[in-house]
Amino acid sequence: MKALQFKGYGKLRGNIFLGDVPKPQIREGQVLVQVHAASVNPVDYKIVNGNLKLLLRLKLPAVFGYDFAGVVTEAGNGVDHVKMGDTVYGSLPSISPGTFAEFAAVDADVVALKPKNLNFIEAACIPLVGLTTVQVFNKSNLKRGDKVLIHAGSGGIGTLAIQYAKAKGAFVYTTTSTQNTEWVKDLGADRVIDYKNEDYKKIAKDLDVVYDTLGGQYTLDAFDQVKPGGHVTSIAGGIDGETVKALGLPKIIQWILFFKGRKIRKRAEQKGAHYNYVLMDPNREQVEQLTALIQQGAIKPVLDKVYDLDDGVEALVHQQSGRAKGKIVIKMR
Ligand SMILES: NC(=O)c1ccc[n+]([C@@H]2O[C@H](COP(=O)([O-])OP(=O)(O)OC[C@H]3O[C@@H](n4cnc5c(N)ncnc54)[C@H](OP(=O)(O)O)[C@@H]3O)[C@@H](O)[C@H]2O)c1
């Protein structure tokens, strides 16, 4: 089968190539999915850049990609909630990427039936950003009426997170650049802040939740915007102590990561706010919660561009530009 792979760490062009690999064999509890579409996420280019070498040890050349939408063509023993011919979608665990390919062997635990009102390309936009968002807002104890700031409202995460937070009854502030403000408003955000011309710090204040998608100084500044007792939950800032332990990394790396998080811990303590880092963990029930919201019309995928598998490297280059307007998808069929 054809699969997008990378052969070395560094630049995308020159390391990523399309080649033939054996079709994966399924084990007990797995299904074989004929992948029709797979969306791209920043983690995919970060893996090729070598930024995640400490966390993820892959044998090169390696097939990569996490999100998938496709059709079950084989079901292993012990699989009961999906069968051959079902149309499905989901996201793989971080330790075992491999959906930028014509077929993927997937633990049935992370496979959910595709929403009836989405085609494969649209469905592929949802799982990783959707799961991350459900997990961020669960960690943040999101309640109806909460004031929430979602940074980067026009990105893959932001476009999904705005719609999810509105569906849960939150008041949503979001940031984006001038050219994106109008269409981001149409996603339901209550106050779209044009970060090129406005200072979000003066507008989004006394917040219950900051969903930090940018990291660095944005993570530290979030503690000025959040109320005492509020939540700063990051997917791009420093890893918290709980996540460091859960990753089971060597002690020295745990210690380095813990040391790096010291400024964030200090700011959280000074403010009396909660800080958590979320590392998305695939979960079928949460994908099914997203399916229900999609079928009710509360969440719609936002598609930037579709690339053929032959042009897969260009999809990754586009994602790495940092200017995606919603999701970028690779089409296999
Ligand atoms: N921990 C996890 O499990 C997890 C899961 C998913 C994602 N992530 C991380 O979360 C981050 C966001 O992911 P994503 O998929 O949303 O990325 P993305 O789609 O590449 O984000 C692109 C968007 O970011 C916006 N942006 C860039 N700089 C901005 C700024 N200073 N202020 C406001 N908006 C800005 C851009 O809008 P403009 O063009 O208008 O600036 C663009 O629309 C990435 O670092 C990713 O690796 C982590």
XYZ file of N, CA, C and O and ligand atoms in Angstrom, residues 40-43 45-46 128-129 132 151-158 175-180 183 195-196 212-214 218 234-236 277-281 319 322-327, ligand 1:
228
model
N -4.351 16.788 8.946
C -2.991 17.087 9.412
C -3.110 17.917 10.681
O -4.041 18.705 10.842
N -2.161 17.727 11.602
C -2.096 18.497 12.846
C -0.662 18.968 13.053
O 0.277 18.337 12.541
N -0.455 20.035 13.828
C 0.917 20.490 14.055
C 1.836 19.387 14.591
O 3.025 19.364 14.271
N 1.282 18.445 15.356
C 2.138 17.377 15.897
C 2.843 16.620 14.769
O 3.972 16.142 14.940
N 4.078 17.727 11.804
C 5.351 18.316 11.348
C 6.350 18.409 12.499
O 7.557 18.330 12.287
N 5.848 18.528 13.747
C 6.768 18.590 14.887
C 7.520 17.252 15.021
O 8.695 17.227 15.384
N -8.743 14.634 16.420
C -7.666 15.079 17.323
C -7.995 16.433 17.957
O -7.864 16.604 19.176
N -8.462 17.382 17.146
C -8.786 18.696 17.727
C -10.018 18.605 18.628
O -10.103 19.297 19.654
N -8.994 16.792 21.966
C -8.168 17.698 22.772
C -9.072 18.712 23.474
O -8.930 18.987 24.676
N -7.373 31.091 22.567
C -6.390 31.731 21.694
C -6.373 31.042 20.328
O -6.559 29.839 20.237
N -6.095 31.831 19.272
C -5.978 31.306 17.903
C -7.284 30.675 17.419
O -7.330 29.504 17.035
N -8.348 31.483 17.417
C -9.681 30.997 17.040
C -9.793 30.522 15.605
O -10.734 29.787 15.265
N -8.855 30.902 14.743
C -8.941 30.497 13.331
C -8.166 29.224 13.017
O -8.194 28.742 11.887
N -7.488 28.645 14.010
C -6.696 27.431 13.767
C -7.542 26.169 13.849
O -8.759 26.222 14.066
N -6.882 25.040 13.681
C -7.577 23.753 13.755
C -8.279 23.590 15.089
O -9.461 23.226 15.159
N -7.567 23.851 16.169
C -8.162 23.743 17.508
C -9.217 24.824 17.711
O -10.347 24.548 18.127
N -8.855 26.070 17.435
C -9.735 27.200 17.729
C -11.099 27.080 17.076
O -12.128 27.312 17.719
N -9.049 35.089 19.852
C -8.123 35.982 19.154
C -7.832 35.441 17.756
O -7.732 34.223 17.554
N -7.704 36.378 16.809
C -7.258 36.018 15.465
C -6.774 37.285 14.770
O -6.951 38.382 15.294
N -6.163 37.147 13.587
C -5.680 38.350 12.887
C -6.822 38.958 12.057
O -7.844 38.299 11.801
N -6.604 40.194 11.629
C -7.656 41.006 10.997
C -8.426 40.256 9.902
O -9.654 40.244 9.898
N -7.697 39.612 8.991
C -8.350 38.986 7.825
C -9.310 37.853 8.213
O -10.189 37.499 7.426
N -9.164 37.293 9.414
C -10.006 36.152 9.802
C -11.181 36.533 10.707
O -11.997 35.666 11.038
N -15.170 35.688 9.527
C -15.642 34.295 9.473
C -15.518 33.598 10.831
O -16.292 32.694 11.144
N -6.040 40.528 17.030
C -4.808 40.731 17.810
C -3.804 41.669 17.130
O -2.865 42.128 17.767
N -4.052 41.960 15.846
C -3.152 42.915 15.163
C -3.479 44.352 15.587
O -2.621 45.218 15.524
N -5.163 27.752 26.390
C -3.894 28.265 25.855
C -3.382 27.358 24.738
O -2.900 26.257 25.007
N -3.486 27.860 23.520
C -3.043 27.089 22.349
C -1.721 27.631 21.802
O -1.247 27.167 20.769
N -1.158 28.647 22.473
C 0.031 29.319 21.912
C 1.303 29.092 22.726
O 2.402 29.110 22.174
N 2.331 33.580 26.370
C 0.859 33.536 26.461
C 0.407 32.716 27.665
O -0.606 33.013 28.277
N -3.495 24.387 29.153
C -2.642 24.577 27.980
C -2.451 23.274 27.212
O -2.404 22.186 27.794
N -2.316 23.444 25.881
C -1.902 22.304 25.054
C -0.573 22.620 24.380
O -0.069 21.838 23.584
N -0.023 23.805 24.687
C 1.206 24.233 24.009
C 2.243 24.781 24.980
O 3.378 25.037 24.597
N -1.850 20.923 31.958
C -1.448 20.683 30.579
C -2.220 19.446 30.122
O -2.288 18.454 30.856
N -2.784 19.515 28.933
C -3.495 18.350 28.394
C -2.725 17.788 27.212
O -2.351 18.536 26.298
N -2.460 16.500 27.266
C -1.886 15.785 26.126
C -2.996 14.844 25.653
O -3.398 13.939 26.393
N -3.503 15.087 24.463
C -4.682 14.368 24.002
C -4.505 12.846 24.096
O -3.486 12.308 23.690
N -5.520 12.206 24.641
C -5.517 10.760 24.799
C -6.778 10.248 24.096
O -7.876 10.634 24.486
N 0.560 23.271 6.830
C 0.275 23.261 8.279
C 1.377 23.987 9.050
O 1.116 24.757 9.972
N 1.699 27.859 9.972
C 1.059 28.473 11.144
C -0.112 29.372 10.784
O -0.635 30.088 11.626
N -0.547 29.337 9.515
C -1.602 30.246 9.049
C -2.852 29.489 8.622
O -3.700 30.026 7.928
N -2.966 28.210 8.999
C -4.139 27.430 8.576
C -5.415 28.109 9.037
O -5.470 28.669 10.129
N -6.447 28.035 8.196
C -7.767 28.555 8.557
C -8.657 27.327 8.755
O -9.312 26.888 7.827
N -8.626 26.752 9.923
C -9.316 25.487 10.162
C -8.394 24.331 9.844
O -7.202 24.382 10.138
N -8.925 23.298 9.185
C -8.170 22.051 9.026
C -7.686 21.806 7.597
O -8.321 22.182 6.626
N -1.232 18.842 23.737
C -2.017 18.329 22.799
O -2.548 17.226 22.942
C -2.265 19.119 21.536
C -3.306 18.739 20.682
C -3.560 19.515 19.561
C -2.782 20.637 19.288
N -1.760 20.953 20.127
C -0.948 22.156 19.860
O -1.796 23.291 19.901
C -1.315 24.289 19.026
C -2.451 24.784 18.136
O -2.880 23.739 17.283
P -3.762 24.049 15.983
O -4.093 22.745 15.353
O -4.866 24.977 16.298
O -2.667 24.846 15.100
P -2.863 25.615 13.732
O -4.120 25.179 13.061
O -1.594 25.496 12.970
O -3.005 27.140 14.167
C -2.946 28.100 13.155
C -3.713 29.323 13.585
O -3.006 29.980 14.652
C -3.332 31.353 14.570
N -2.339 32.147 15.282
C -0.988 32.104 15.137
N -0.398 32.981 15.993
C -1.417 33.587 16.677
C -1.462 34.569 17.705
N -0.347 35.113 18.201
N -2.662 34.930 18.210
C -3.808 34.369 17.740
N -3.831 33.449 16.746
C -2.641 33.044 16.239
C -3.338 31.637 13.073
O -4.232 32.705 12.842
P -3.687 34.041 12.120
O -3.197 33.579 10.769
O -4.922 34.895 12.075
O -2.595 34.558 13.003
C -3.854 30.327 12.457
O -5.213 30.374 12.073
C -0.126 23.660 18.289
O 1.076 24.054 18.918
C -0.337 22.171 18.481
O 0.869 21.417 18.426
C -1.474 20.226 21.233
